[in-house]
Short mmCIF file of C-alpha atoms in Angstrom, two decimals:
data_model
loop_
_atom_site.label_atom_id
_atom_site.label_comp_id
_atom_site.label_asym_id
_atom_site.label_seq_id
_atom_site.Cartn_x
_atom_site.Cartn_y
_atom_site.Cartn_z
CA UNK A 1 11.37 12.24 -2.72
CA UNK A 2 9.33 9.06 -2.63
CA UNK A 3 5.59 9.60 -2.61
CA UNK A 4 5.01 5.91 -2.10
CA UNK A 5 2.73 4.74 0.62
CA UNK A 6 4.81 3.10 3.32
CA UNK A 7 4.62 -0.66 3.48
CA UNK A 8 1.73 -1.72 5.67
CA UNK A 9 1.18 -4.87 7.66
CA UNK A 10 -2.33 -5.35 8.94
CA UNK A 11 -3.22 -7.98 11.54
CA UNK A 12 -6.89 -8.10 12.28
CA UNK A 13 -9.48 -10.34 13.82
CA UNK A 14 -11.87 -8.82 11.29
CA UNK A 15 -11.23 -10.92 8.24
CA UNK A 16 -14.03 -10.75 5.72
CA UNK A 17 -15.11 -12.24 2.40
CA UNK A 18 -17.62 -10.24 0.36
CA UNK A 19 -19.29 -11.86 -2.64
CA UNK A 20 -21.70 -10.47 -5.17
CA UNK A 21 -22.82 -11.65 -8.57
CA UNK A 22 -23.63 -8.95 -11.10
CA UNK A 23 -25.73 -9.63 -14.21
CA UNK A 24 -25.43 -7.65 -17.41
CA UNK A 25 -27.11 -7.97 -20.78
CA UNK A 26 -24.64 -7.28 -23.59
CA UNK A 27 -25.69 -5.77 -26.93
CA UNK A 28 -23.00 -6.51 -29.52
CA UNK A 29 -21.19 -9.67 -30.60
CA UNK A 30 -17.88 -8.18 -29.43
CA UNK A 31 -18.19 -5.51 -26.78
CA UNK A 32 -16.00 -3.97 -24.07
CA UNK A 33 -18.01 -3.04 -20.96
CA UNK A 34 -16.26 -0.88 -18.37
CA UNK A 35 -16.95 -2.40 -14.93
CA UNK A 36 -14.55 -0.19 -12.96
CA UNK A 37 -17.13 1.91 -11.11
CA UNK A 38 -19.30 -1.12 -10.44
CA UNK A 39 -16.39 -3.07 -8.95
CA UNK A 40 -15.12 -0.06 -6.99
CA UNK A 41 -18.59 0.30 -5.48
CA UNK A 42 -18.52 -3.36 -4.32
CA UNK A 43 -15.13 -2.83 -2.70
CA UNK A 44 -16.61 0.08 -0.74
CA UNK A 45 -19.69 -1.96 0.20
CA UNK A 46 -17.43 -4.75 1.42
CA UNK A 47 -15.82 -2.51 4.02
CA UNK A 48 -12.52 -4.27 3.32
CA UNK A 49 -9.50 -1.99 3.59
CA UNK A 50 -6.60 -4.28 2.63
CA UNK A 51 -6.70 -7.43 0.52
CA UNK A 52 -7.72 -8.33 -3.02
CA UNK A 53 -10.72 -8.13 -5.35
CA UNK A 54 -11.26 -10.87 -7.91
CA UNK A 55 -13.57 -10.37 -10.90
CA UNK A 56 -14.59 -13.55 -12.70
CA UNK A 57 -16.85 -14.03 -15.68
CA UNK A 58 -18.77 -17.31 -15.42
CA UNK A 59 -18.63 -17.93 -19.19
CA UNK A 60 -16.32 -19.56 -21.75
CA UNK A 61 -16.87 -16.93 -24.47
CA UNK A 62 -16.29 -13.81 -22.39
CA UNK A 63 -13.24 -12.43 -20.57
CA UNK A 64 -12.06 -9.91 -17.99
CA UNK A 65 -9.34 -7.46 -19.07
CA UNK A 66 -7.54 -4.55 -17.38
CA UNK A 67 -6.41 -1.66 -19.61
CA UNK A 68 -7.20 1.89 -20.70
CA UNK A 69 -10.71 2.98 -21.66
CA UNK A 70 -9.81 4.92 -24.78
CA UNK A 71 -12.35 4.45 -27.60
CA UNK A 72 -9.80 4.18 -30.43
CA UNK A 73 -7.78 1.63 -28.46
CA UNK A 74 -10.96 -0.42 -28.02
CA UNK A 75 -11.36 -0.36 -31.82
CA UNK A 76 -7.74 -1.50 -32.19
CA UNK A 77 -8.45 -4.39 -29.84
CA UNK A 78 -11.39 -5.54 -31.89
CA UNK A 79 -9.04 -5.79 -34.89
CA UNK A 80 -6.34 -7.49 -32.83
CA UNK A 81 -8.85 -10.15 -31.80
CA UNK A 82 -9.18 -10.91 -35.54
CA UNK A 83 -5.39 -11.32 -35.73
CA UNK A 84 -5.23 -13.53 -32.62
CA UNK A 85 -8.20 -15.77 -33.44
CA UNK A 86 -9.87 -14.98 -36.78
CA UNK A 87 -13.65 -15.20 -37.04
CA UNK A 88 -13.66 -16.43 -40.66
CA UNK A 89 -11.75 -19.67 -40.02
CA UNK A 90 -13.47 -23.06 -39.79
CA UNK A 91 -13.18 -24.15 -36.18
CA UNK A 92 -13.84 -27.83 -35.51
CA UNK A 93 -15.88 -26.73 -32.50
CA UNK A 94 -18.41 -25.25 -34.93
CA UNK A 95 -18.88 -28.48 -36.88
CA UNK A 96 -21.95 -29.49 -34.90
CA UNK A 97 -22.40 -32.69 -36.91
CA UNK A 98 -19.06 -34.04 -35.62
CA UNK A 99 -19.60 -33.10 -31.98
CA UNK A 100 -19.92 -35.97 -29.57
CA UNK A 101 -20.64 -33.84 -26.51
CA UNK A 102 -24.13 -32.49 -25.95
CA UNK A 103 -24.92 -29.09 -27.33
CA UNK A 104 -27.85 -26.84 -26.75
CA UNK A 105 -30.51 -25.72 -29.21
CA UNK A 106 -29.14 -22.19 -29.14
CA UNK A 107 -25.59 -23.32 -29.97
CA UNK A 108 -23.70 -20.65 -31.89
CA UNK A 109 -20.77 -20.62 -34.30
CA UNK A 110 -18.25 -19.35 -31.77
CA UNK A 111 -14.93 -21.19 -31.97
CA UNK A 112 -13.27 -17.79 -32.35
CA UNK A 113 -14.91 -16.56 -29.14
CA UNK A 114 -13.60 -19.52 -27.12
CA UNK A 115 -10.08 -19.01 -28.47
CA UNK A 116 -10.17 -15.29 -27.65
CA UNK A 117 -11.55 -15.97 -24.17
CA UNK A 118 -8.67 -18.34 -23.45
CA UNK A 119 -6.12 -15.73 -24.54
CA UNK A 120 -7.66 -12.93 -22.47
CA UNK A 121 -8.61 -14.98 -19.38
CA UNK A 122 -11.86 -15.36 -17.44
CA UNK A 123 -10.74 -13.77 -14.18
CA UNK A 124 -8.49 -10.96 -12.98
CA UNK A 125 -7.47 -10.14 -9.44
CA UNK A 126 -6.33 -6.72 -8.22
CA UNK A 127 -4.89 -5.45 -4.96
CA UNK A 128 -7.04 -3.47 -2.50
CA UNK A 129 -5.14 -0.86 -0.46
CA UNK A 130 -6.56 1.69 2.01
CA UNK A 131 -10.11 0.74 1.00
CA UNK A 132 -9.65 1.25 -2.73
CA UNK A 133 -8.68 -0.86 -5.75
CA UNK A 134 -4.98 -0.15 -6.26
CA UNK A 135 -5.45 0.82 -9.91
CA UNK A 136 -3.04 3.08 -11.74
CA UNK A 137 -4.22 6.29 -13.38
CA UNK A 138 -5.21 4.70 -16.71
CA UNK A 139 -6.24 1.23 -15.56
CA UNK A 140 -9.87 0.23 -16.01
CA UNK A 141 -11.65 -3.12 -15.60
CA UNK A 142 -13.53 -4.50 -18.62
CA UNK A 143 -15.93 -7.33 -19.15
CA UNK A 144 -15.18 -8.40 -22.73
CA UNK A 145 -18.15 -9.89 -24.54
CA UNK A 146 -16.89 -12.17 -27.34
CA UNK A 147 -20.09 -13.91 -28.44
CA UNK A 148 -22.97 -11.55 -27.66
CA UNK A 149 -25.56 -10.38 -27.31
CA UNK A 150 -26.15 -12.46 -24.16
CA UNK A 151 -26.90 -12.23 -20.48
CA UNK A 152 -23.61 -12.46 -18.61
CA UNK A 153 -22.88 -13.26 -14.97
CA UNK A 154 -19.89 -11.70 -13.25
CA UNK A 155 -18.77 -13.04 -9.87
CA UNK A 156 -16.94 -10.58 -7.61
CA UNK A 157 -15.11 -11.60 -4.42
CA UNK A 158 -13.45 -9.01 -2.16
CA UNK A 159 -11.32 -10.65 0.56
CA UNK A 160 -9.20 -9.14 3.31
CA UNK A 161 -9.22 -7.22 6.58
CA UNK A 162 -11.65 -4.53 7.70
CA UNK A 163 -10.32 -3.11 10.92
CA UNK A 164 -8.38 0.02 10.15
CA UNK A 165 -7.45 0.50 13.77
CA UNK A 166 -5.54 -2.76 13.65
CA UNK A 167 -3.42 -1.44 10.81
CA UNK A 168 0.05 -0.29 11.59
CA UNK A 169 2.47 1.38 9.26
CA UNK A 170 6.04 0.25 9.20
CA UNK A 171 9.02 2.43 8.61
CA UNK A 172 11.96 0.25 7.68
CA UNK A 173 15.28 1.92 7.06
CA UNK A 174 14.78 2.51 3.36
CA UNK A 175 11.57 4.37 3.92
CA UNK A 176 12.47 6.45 6.95
CA UNK A 177 12.79 9.69 5.02
CA UNK A 178 9.45 9.32 3.30
CA UNK A 179 6.59 11.41 4.69
CA UNK A 180 4.35 9.40 7.00
CA UNK A 181 0.89 8.71 5.72
CA UNK A 182 -1.91 7.39 7.86
CA UNK A 183 -4.35 4.76 6.79
CA UNK A 184 -7.07 6.74 5.11
CA UNK B 1 7.89 -42.52 -3.27
CA UNK B 2 6.07 -39.22 -3.15
CA UNK B 3 8.20 -36.30 -2.05
CA UNK B 4 5.19 -34.04 -1.98
CA UNK B 5 4.46 -31.96 1.04
CA UNK B 6 1.39 -33.35 2.75
CA UNK B 7 -1.75 -31.32 2.35
CA UNK B 8 -1.92 -28.68 5.04
CA UNK B 9 -4.90 -26.92 6.58
CA UNK B 10 -4.05 -23.91 8.66
CA UNK B 11 -6.59 -22.23 10.95
CA UNK B 12 -5.25 -19.15 12.61
CA UNK B 13 -6.42 -16.04 14.39
CA UNK B 14 -3.36 -14.39 12.90
CA UNK B 15 -4.58 -13.41 9.49
CA UNK B 16 -2.49 -10.72 7.88
CA UNK B 17 -2.38 -8.54 4.76
CA UNK B 18 1.00 -7.09 3.82
CA UNK B 19 1.19 -4.40 1.15
CA UNK B 20 4.14 -2.65 -0.40
CA UNK B 21 4.58 -0.58 -3.52
CA UNK B 22 7.93 -0.84 -5.26
CA UNK B 23 9.14 1.77 -7.77
CA UNK B 24 11.55 1.01 -10.57
CA UNK B 25 12.94 3.12 -13.39
CA UNK B 26 13.19 1.09 -16.60
CA UNK B 27 15.84 1.76 -19.25
CA UNK B 28 14.70 0.22 -22.54
CA UNK B 29 11.48 0.44 -24.56
CA UNK B 30 10.93 -3.32 -24.10
CA UNK B 31 12.64 -4.79 -21.05
CA UNK B 32 12.22 -7.85 -18.82
CA UNK B 33 13.08 -7.07 -15.18
CA UNK B 34 13.43 -10.06 -12.84
CA UNK B 35 11.52 -9.23 -9.64
CA UNK B 36 11.80 -12.68 -8.05
CA UNK B 37 14.24 -11.83 -5.26
CA UNK B 38 12.45 -8.56 -4.53
CA UNK B 39 9.07 -10.30 -4.21
CA UNK B 40 10.55 -13.19 -2.20
CA UNK B 41 12.00 -10.64 0.22
CA UNK B 42 8.55 -9.04 0.71
CA UNK B 43 7.02 -12.44 1.42
CA UNK B 44 9.65 -12.96 4.15
CA UNK B 45 9.04 -9.45 5.53
CA UNK B 46 5.31 -10.17 5.65
CA UNK B 47 5.78 -13.06 8.05
CA UNK B 48 2.98 -14.88 6.23
CA UNK B 49 3.48 -18.64 6.04
CA UNK B 50 0.49 -19.82 3.98
CA UNK B 51 -1.56 -17.82 1.49
CA UNK B 52 -0.91 -15.96 -1.75
CA UNK B 53 1.24 -13.15 -3.12
CA UNK B 54 -0.16 -10.93 -5.85
CA UNK B 55 2.13 -8.76 -8.00
CA UNK B 56 0.35 -6.02 -9.95
CA UNK B 57 1.77 -3.39 -12.25
CA UNK B 58 -0.24 -0.15 -12.03
CA UNK B 59 0.19 0.61 -15.74
CA UNK B 60 -1.53 -0.13 -19.05
CA UNK B 61 1.69 -0.56 -21.06
CA UNK B 62 3.53 -2.94 -18.73
CA UNK B 63 2.83 -6.51 -17.60
CA UNK B 64 3.76 -9.18 -15.06
CA UNK B 65 4.90 -12.53 -16.42
CA UNK B 66 6.12 -15.79 -14.83
CA UNK B 67 8.66 -17.85 -16.78
CA UNK B 68 12.33 -18.79 -17.03
CA UNK B 69 15.10 -16.20 -16.85
CA UNK B 70 17.19 -17.46 -19.75
CA UNK B 71 18.68 -14.61 -21.81
CA UNK B 72 18.08 -16.22 -25.23
CA UNK B 73 14.47 -16.95 -24.29
CA UNK B 74 14.04 -13.29 -23.36
CA UNK B 75 15.29 -12.39 -26.86
CA UNK B 76 12.79 -14.85 -28.36
CA UNK B 77 10.02 -13.17 -26.39
CA UNK B 78 10.92 -9.76 -27.73
CA UNK B 79 10.46 -11.18 -31.25
CA UNK B 80 7.25 -12.95 -30.30
CA UNK B 81 5.83 -9.64 -29.08
CA UNK B 82 6.34 -8.42 -32.65
CA UNK B 83 4.35 -11.40 -33.92
CA UNK B 84 1.56 -10.92 -31.37
CA UNK B 85 1.21 -7.13 -31.73
CA UNK B 86 3.54 -5.60 -34.32
CA UNK B 87 5.11 -2.22 -33.58
CA UNK B 88 5.06 -1.04 -37.22
CA UNK B 89 1.27 -1.13 -37.65
CA UNK B 90 -0.92 1.99 -37.52
CA UNK B 91 -2.95 1.72 -34.33
CA UNK B 92 -5.96 4.00 -34.11
CA UNK B 93 -4.93 4.74 -30.53
CA UNK B 94 -1.87 6.53 -31.92
CA UNK B 95 -3.89 8.85 -34.17
CA UNK B 96 -3.90 11.68 -31.64
CA UNK B 97 -5.88 13.97 -33.95
CA UNK B 98 -8.88 11.61 -33.82
CA UNK B 99 -8.81 11.03 -30.07
CA UNK B 100 -11.76 12.33 -28.12
CA UNK B 101 -10.45 11.41 -24.69
CA UNK B 102 -7.89 13.61 -23.01
CA UNK B 103 -4.25 12.84 -23.57
CA UNK B 104 -1.18 14.13 -21.86
CA UNK B 105 1.63 16.21 -23.33
CA UNK B 106 4.00 13.28 -23.05
CA UNK B 107 1.68 10.93 -24.98
CA UNK B 108 3.61 8.27 -26.86
CA UNK B 109 2.96 6.13 -29.94
CA UNK B 110 2.24 2.95 -28.01
CA UNK B 111 -0.76 1.08 -29.38
CA UNK B 112 1.47 -1.98 -29.64
CA UNK B 113 2.39 -1.70 -25.95
CA UNK B 114 -1.27 -1.63 -24.86
CA UNK B 115 -2.05 -4.69 -27.00
CA UNK B 116 0.93 -6.60 -25.61
CA UNK B 117 0.05 -5.62 -22.03
CA UNK B 118 -3.47 -6.99 -22.51
CA UNK B 119 -2.10 -10.31 -23.81
CA UNK B 120 0.42 -10.72 -20.97
CA UNK B 121 -1.74 -9.37 -18.12
CA UNK B 122 -1.12 -6.70 -15.46
CA UNK B 123 -1.16 -8.95 -12.40
CA UNK B 124 -0.10 -12.45 -11.42
CA UNK B 125 -0.82 -14.29 -8.20
CA UNK B 126 1.24 -17.16 -6.79
CA UNK B 127 0.79 -19.53 -3.87
CA UNK B 128 2.77 -19.05 -0.64
CA UNK B 129 3.58 -22.29 1.21
CA UNK B 130 5.72 -22.74 4.35
CA UNK B 131 6.78 -19.08 4.19
CA UNK B 132 8.02 -19.16 0.59
CA UNK B 133 6.61 -18.46 -2.87
CA UNK B 134 5.69 -21.88 -4.24
CA UNK B 135 7.71 -21.42 -7.43
CA UNK B 136 9.05 -24.31 -9.46
CA UNK B 137 12.76 -24.66 -10.18
CA UNK B 138 12.75 -22.52 -13.33
CA UNK B 139 9.95 -20.07 -12.52
CA UNK B 140 10.86 -16.41 -12.15
CA UNK B 141 8.68 -13.29 -11.81
CA UNK B 142 9.19 -10.52 -14.39
CA UNK B 143 7.99 -6.97 -14.72
CA UNK B 144 7.72 -6.53 -18.49
CA UNK B 145 8.28 -2.98 -19.66
CA UNK B 146 6.53 -2.48 -23.01
CA UNK B 147 6.79 1.29 -23.48
CA UNK B 148 9.89 2.44 -21.57
CA UNK B 149 11.98 4.01 -20.40
CA UNK B 150 9.63 5.08 -17.57
CA UNK B 151 9.15 5.02 -13.83
CA UNK B 152 6.96 2.04 -12.97
CA UNK B 153 4.96 1.27 -9.84
CA UNK B 154 4.48 -2.34 -8.76
CA UNK B 155 1.92 -3.14 -6.06
CA UNK B 156 2.57 -6.28 -3.99
CA UNK B 157 0.01 -7.82 -1.62
CA UNK B 158 0.84 -10.89 0.49
CA UNK B 159 -2.24 -12.29 2.24
CA UNK B 160 -2.65 -15.28 4.54
CA UNK B 161 -1.90 -16.70 7.97
CA UNK B 162 1.19 -16.17 10.10
CA UNK B 163 0.93 -18.53 13.03
CA UNK B 164 2.90 -21.64 12.27
CA UNK B 165 1.95 -23.22 15.56
CA UNK B 166 -1.66 -23.19 14.45
CA UNK B 167 -0.75 -25.22 11.39
CA UNK B 168 -1.56 -28.87 11.38
CA UNK B 169 -0.65 -31.41 8.74
CA UNK B 170 -3.23 -33.84 7.60
CA UNK B 171 -2.64 -37.42 6.66
CA UNK B 172 -5.61 -38.65 4.70
CA UNK B 173 -5.60 -42.25 3.54
CA UNK B 174 -3.90 -41.63 0.22
CA UNK B 175 -0.98 -39.92 1.87
CA UNK B 176 -0.44 -42.19 4.81
CA UNK B 177 2.69 -43.83 3.43
CA UNK B 178 4.38 -40.54 2.61
CA UNK B 179 7.07 -39.36 5.01
CA UNK B 180 5.79 -36.78 7.46
CA UNK B 181 7.17 -33.32 7.05
CA UNK B 182 6.78 -30.56 9.60
CA UNK B 183 5.95 -26.98 8.80
CA UNK B 184 9.36 -25.46 8.23
CA UNK C 1 -37.02 -12.41 -11.65
CA UNK C 2 -33.43 -12.45 -10.54
CA UNK C 3 -32.16 -15.85 -9.50
CA UNK C 4 -28.90 -14.37 -8.31
CA UNK C 5 -27.59 -15.21 -4.91
CA UNK C 6 -27.85 -12.16 -2.71
CA UNK C 7 -24.62 -10.41 -1.92
CA UNK C 8 -23.00 -12.00 1.11
CA UNK C 9 -20.61 -10.55 3.64
CA UNK C 10 -18.97 -13.10 5.88
CA UNK C 11 -17.02 -12.13 9.01
CA UNK C 12 -15.46 -15.06 10.70
CA UNK C 13 -12.77 -15.90 13.20
CA UNK C 14 -12.33 -19.10 11.23
CA UNK C 15 -10.04 -18.02 8.48
CA UNK C 16 -8.25 -20.90 6.81
CA UNK C 17 -5.60 -21.61 4.19
CA UNK C 18 -5.62 -25.08 2.62
CA UNK C 19 -2.69 -26.18 0.46
CA UNK C 20 -2.13 -29.32 -1.51
CA UNK C 21 0.29 -30.24 -4.26
CA UNK C 22 -0.97 -32.69 -6.86
CA UNK C 23 1.37 -34.63 -9.14
CA UNK C 24 0.39 -35.87 -12.57
CA UNK C 25 2.32 -37.68 -15.28
CA UNK C 26 1.37 -36.38 -18.72
CA UNK C 27 1.45 -38.54 -21.83
CA UNK C 28 1.56 -36.31 -24.92
CA UNK C 29 3.72 -33.36 -25.94
CA UNK C 30 0.65 -31.10 -25.96
CA UNK C 31 -2.19 -32.28 -23.76
CA UNK C 32 -5.20 -30.76 -22.02
CA UNK C 33 -5.92 -32.45 -18.66
CA UNK C 34 -9.23 -31.62 -17.01
CA UNK C 35 -8.54 -30.89 -13.32
CA UNK C 36 -12.04 -29.65 -12.44
CA UNK C 37 -13.16 -32.59 -10.30
CA UNK C 38 -9.77 -32.81 -8.62
CA UNK C 39 -9.82 -29.10 -7.67
CA UNK C 40 -13.48 -29.23 -6.62
CA UNK C 41 -12.62 -32.12 -4.31
CA UNK C 42 -9.85 -30.05 -2.66
CA UNK C 43 -12.25 -27.15 -2.12
CA UNK C 44 -14.59 -29.56 -0.31
CA UNK C 45 -11.71 -31.01 1.75
CA UNK C 46 -10.68 -27.48 2.72
CA UNK C 47 -14.01 -26.81 4.41
CA UNK C 48 -13.80 -23.24 3.12
CA UNK C 49 -17.17 -21.76 2.22
CA UNK C 50 -16.26 -18.29 0.87
CA UNK C 51 -12.99 -17.16 -0.64
CA UNK C 52 -10.81 -18.15 -3.58
CA UNK C 53 -9.01 -21.17 -5.01
CA UNK C 54 -5.76 -20.69 -6.88
CA UNK C 55 -4.36 -23.38 -9.18
CA UNK C 56 -0.70 -22.94 -10.11
CA UNK C 57 1.52 -25.09 -12.26
CA UNK C 58 5.11 -25.04 -10.99
CA UNK C 59 6.57 -25.22 -14.50
CA UNK C 60 7.60 -22.86 -17.32
CA UNK C 61 6.33 -25.08 -20.15
CA UNK C 62 2.86 -25.81 -18.82
CA UNK C 63 -0.16 -23.61 -18.13
CA UNK C 64 -3.54 -23.45 -16.38
CA UNK C 65 -6.55 -22.54 -18.53
CA UNK C 66 -10.30 -22.19 -17.86
CA UNK C 67 -12.66 -23.04 -20.73
CA UNK C 68 -15.04 -25.65 -22.10
CA UNK C 69 -14.13 -29.35 -22.24
CA UNK C 70 -15.36 -30.04 -25.75
CA UNK C 71 -13.06 -32.43 -27.66
CA UNK C 72 -13.23 -30.57 -31.01
CA UNK C 73 -12.49 -27.28 -29.28
CA UNK C 74 -9.43 -28.89 -27.68
CA UNK C 75 -8.29 -29.86 -31.20
CA UNK C 76 -8.85 -26.28 -32.35
CA UNK C 77 -6.70 -25.05 -29.48
CA UNK C 78 -3.84 -27.32 -30.44
CA UNK C 79 -3.88 -25.68 -33.89
CA UNK C 80 -4.20 -22.19 -32.41
CA UNK C 81 -1.08 -22.82 -30.33
CA UNK C 82 0.71 -23.32 -33.67
CA UNK C 83 -0.60 -19.93 -34.81
CA UNK C 84 0.38 -18.19 -31.57
CA UNK C 85 3.85 -19.73 -31.20
CA UNK C 86 4.82 -22.07 -34.04
CA UNK C 87 6.79 -25.23 -33.23
CA UNK C 88 8.78 -25.20 -36.48
CA UNK C 89 10.51 -21.86 -35.89
CA UNK C 90 14.12 -21.58 -34.67
CA UNK C 91 13.97 -20.22 -31.15
CA UNK C 92 17.23 -18.83 -29.77
CA UNK C 93 16.40 -20.63 -26.53
CA UNK C 94 16.91 -23.90 -28.38
CA UNK C 95 20.40 -23.01 -29.62
CA UNK C 96 22.12 -24.80 -26.75
CA UNK C 97 25.59 -23.91 -28.04
CA UNK C 98 24.90 -20.19 -27.49
CA UNK C 99 23.37 -20.54 -24.03
CA UNK C 100 25.30 -18.99 -21.20
CA UNK C 101 23.00 -20.17 -18.44
CA UNK C 102 23.26 -23.72 -17.18
CA UNK C 103 21.10 -26.33 -18.81
CA UNK C 104 20.33 -29.84 -17.81
CA UNK C 105 21.21 -33.07 -19.60
CA UNK C 106 17.58 -33.65 -20.45
CA UNK C 107 17.16 -30.19 -22.01
CA UNK C 108 14.55 -30.21 -24.78
CA UNK C 109 13.86 -28.12 -27.87
CA UNK C 110 10.96 -26.23 -26.34
CA UNK C 111 11.09 -22.51 -27.14
CA UNK C 112 7.55 -22.85 -28.47
CA UNK C 113 6.38 -24.33 -25.17
CA UNK C 114 7.79 -21.43 -23.14
CA UNK C 115 6.11 -18.91 -25.46
CA UNK C 116 2.77 -20.70 -25.25
CA UNK C 117 3.04 -20.99 -21.44
CA UNK C 118 3.58 -17.23 -21.17
CA UNK C 119 0.50 -16.55 -23.31
CA UNK C 120 -1.75 -18.92 -21.35
CA UNK C 121 -0.40 -18.20 -17.84
CA UNK C 122 0.88 -20.48 -15.07
CA UNK C 123 -1.86 -19.80 -12.51
CA UNK C 124 -5.58 -19.10 -12.42
CA UNK C 125 -7.69 -18.06 -9.46
CA UNK C 126 -11.44 -18.61 -9.14
CA UNK C 127 -14.04 -17.50 -6.62
CA UNK C 128 -15.40 -19.92 -4.02
CA UNK C 129 -19.02 -19.27 -3.00
CA UNK C 130 -21.19 -21.35 -0.65
CA UNK C 131 -18.53 -24.06 -0.49
CA UNK C 132 -18.18 -24.53 -4.26
CA UNK C 133 -16.02 -23.14 -7.06
CA UNK C 134 -18.15 -20.43 -8.66
CA UNK C 135 -17.79 -21.89 -12.17
CA UNK C 136 -20.31 -21.28 -14.90
CA UNK C 137 -22.09 -24.15 -16.63
CA UNK C 138 -19.39 -24.72 -19.28
CA UNK C 139 -16.28 -23.68 -17.38
CA UNK C 140 -13.68 -26.35 -16.67
CA UNK C 141 -10.14 -26.11 -15.27
CA UNK C 142 -7.31 -27.51 -17.42
CA UNK C 143 -3.68 -28.22 -16.84
CA UNK C 144 -2.15 -27.63 -20.29
CA UNK C 145 0.95 -29.69 -20.97
CA UNK C 146 3.05 -27.93 -23.62
CA UNK C 147 6.28 -29.96 -23.52
CA UNK C 148 5.35 -33.48 -22.36
CA UNK C 149 5.44 -36.21 -21.53
CA UNK C 150 6.62 -35.17 -18.05
CA UNK C 151 5.77 -35.34 -14.38
CA UNK C 152 3.99 -32.11 -13.45
CA UNK C 153 3.40 -30.50 -10.07
CA UNK C 154 0.25 -28.47 -9.48
CA UNK C 155 -0.02 -26.31 -6.37
CA UNK C 156 -3.53 -25.60 -5.09
CA UNK C 157 -4.35 -23.02 -2.40
CA UNK C 158 -7.89 -22.53 -1.11
CA UNK C 159 -8.17 -19.47 1.14
CA UNK C 160 -11.16 -17.98 2.97
CA UNK C 161 -13.63 -18.43 5.78
CA UNK C 162 -15.12 -21.66 7.09
CA UNK C 163 -17.79 -20.73 9.58
CA UNK C 164 -21.14 -20.78 7.85
CA UNK C 165 -22.95 -19.66 10.97
CA UNK C 166 -20.99 -16.44 10.85
CA UNK C 167 -22.34 -15.72 7.39
CA UNK C 168 -25.04 -13.20 7.03
CA UNK C 169 -26.93 -12.35 3.90
CA UNK C 170 -27.54 -8.75 3.07
CA UNK C 171 -30.56 -7.35 1.39
CA UNK C 172 -29.77 -3.89 0.10
CA UNK C 173 -32.52 -1.98 -1.63
CA UNK C 174 -31.81 -3.23 -5.13
CA UNK C 175 -32.08 -6.84 -4.03
CA UNK C 176 -35.08 -6.65 -1.76
CA UNK C 177 -37.46 -8.32 -4.22
CA UNK C 178 -35.16 -11.24 -4.90
CA UNK C 179 -36.02 -14.52 -3.19
CA UNK C 180 -33.99 -15.11 -0.06
CA UNK C 181 -31.53 -17.94 -0.23
CA UNK C 182 -29.71 -19.36 2.75
CA UNK C 183 -26.07 -20.29 2.80
CA UNK C 184 -26.10 -23.86 1.60
#
């Protein structure tokens, strides 16, 4: 009854690393930008069939998150960010007069954004199987802007093997009754 | 006095990607399922000696977490989830009448589960060294069910090199007094 | 006007995995230790030009975090940890009399540290591009001690390709007006 893909073990001389940086200009202070199609396109461009894709924001007040793209849920998350790291609290980081480290002329009051970015994380990595991101039905990839509007740089690395012919499906005992499925 | 393994640098023509999807049926709404032995077994099956293993849940209301398997700590975590994203709050996501996106007939009230899944994260990646997951003494891998009972799909990718003979240990100056240790 | 690096696709027979464990003795109960230079040095030692670097603490009461190294922000984070998982709460994990699992003679009251470690995560992975960690201007890598002072083991794996000559830059249509940049 299992509709699982069989386990696969791919040896290949064709190991590849694909890198691309994608720039986006955000519009709101807090904004969820769905990058799923953009990342999926880079996985296809990479030609990599089995491996991983890592999406990394190069900022300390933005994050990468995987979850459902449902507009009301996104509104919930904006409220949850207030619970997790309130905007109306005095963060020491925003007391520019006390700062010893250099700060730029366009420094913003953004202690909340740093705290939220730490909670959500700046990079996420997902499995790549049969040439596609191994996302579940509802999973989507978001760049989360926490201190916009800004220009944001997202670094994408796809890493793995490219030679489908070198792929071979295994059929260990526990899978022997499952229908065979070729590498698509 | 250092009992550290020496740094290792492994060049190999035998690069491999191993993938397997594992299905589990959870029993409780919130449940911590220890996947450590299952994942360790897949690392052994993969034959990969040095690289990484990435464990990804393919759901938006489940998570992967690394920590200690101590039953009282697991109870603490169930209470902490209430602190981080309470179950008894009205999430907009659960107001089905206002939803514009499609929802399924078996839609559940689970705004809390999405919020918790975002905090905990859907995938974790760990280092693989000398053929084993490089876990510390107390570290265990958990699938965290946040909206069960359900059938859950976990995607595991082990990626790295397989040829131990191609491995060579380095002994830079700062390590020269440490005892040599072969690749086991 | 784009100053982005062009997308790169690197095929190479020189796939490499570099591993090193780094030991540090922490001094405070909660302490942020900047590992950026240490990790950057290991990426250089690895000789890997394109791929990923994964930093993993081998403990359940420590974490790896990426954010800005600004002293006042670090103070903010110490207070936020109190918000996220208070130290002055009775965790069941700390009720040693009720524990069924074995515990060591040096067991500490550290339920808060476990909770904080779960929120922050035990490993982070970053992209490696052109021989360097693809960090943004303000991004730094921290080991976060949550139950010190202790000796802590950090496992670092750099994985990817090493042969720069095998690298080839692509210039798809949307990048054709960008200035060419060689692999440095």
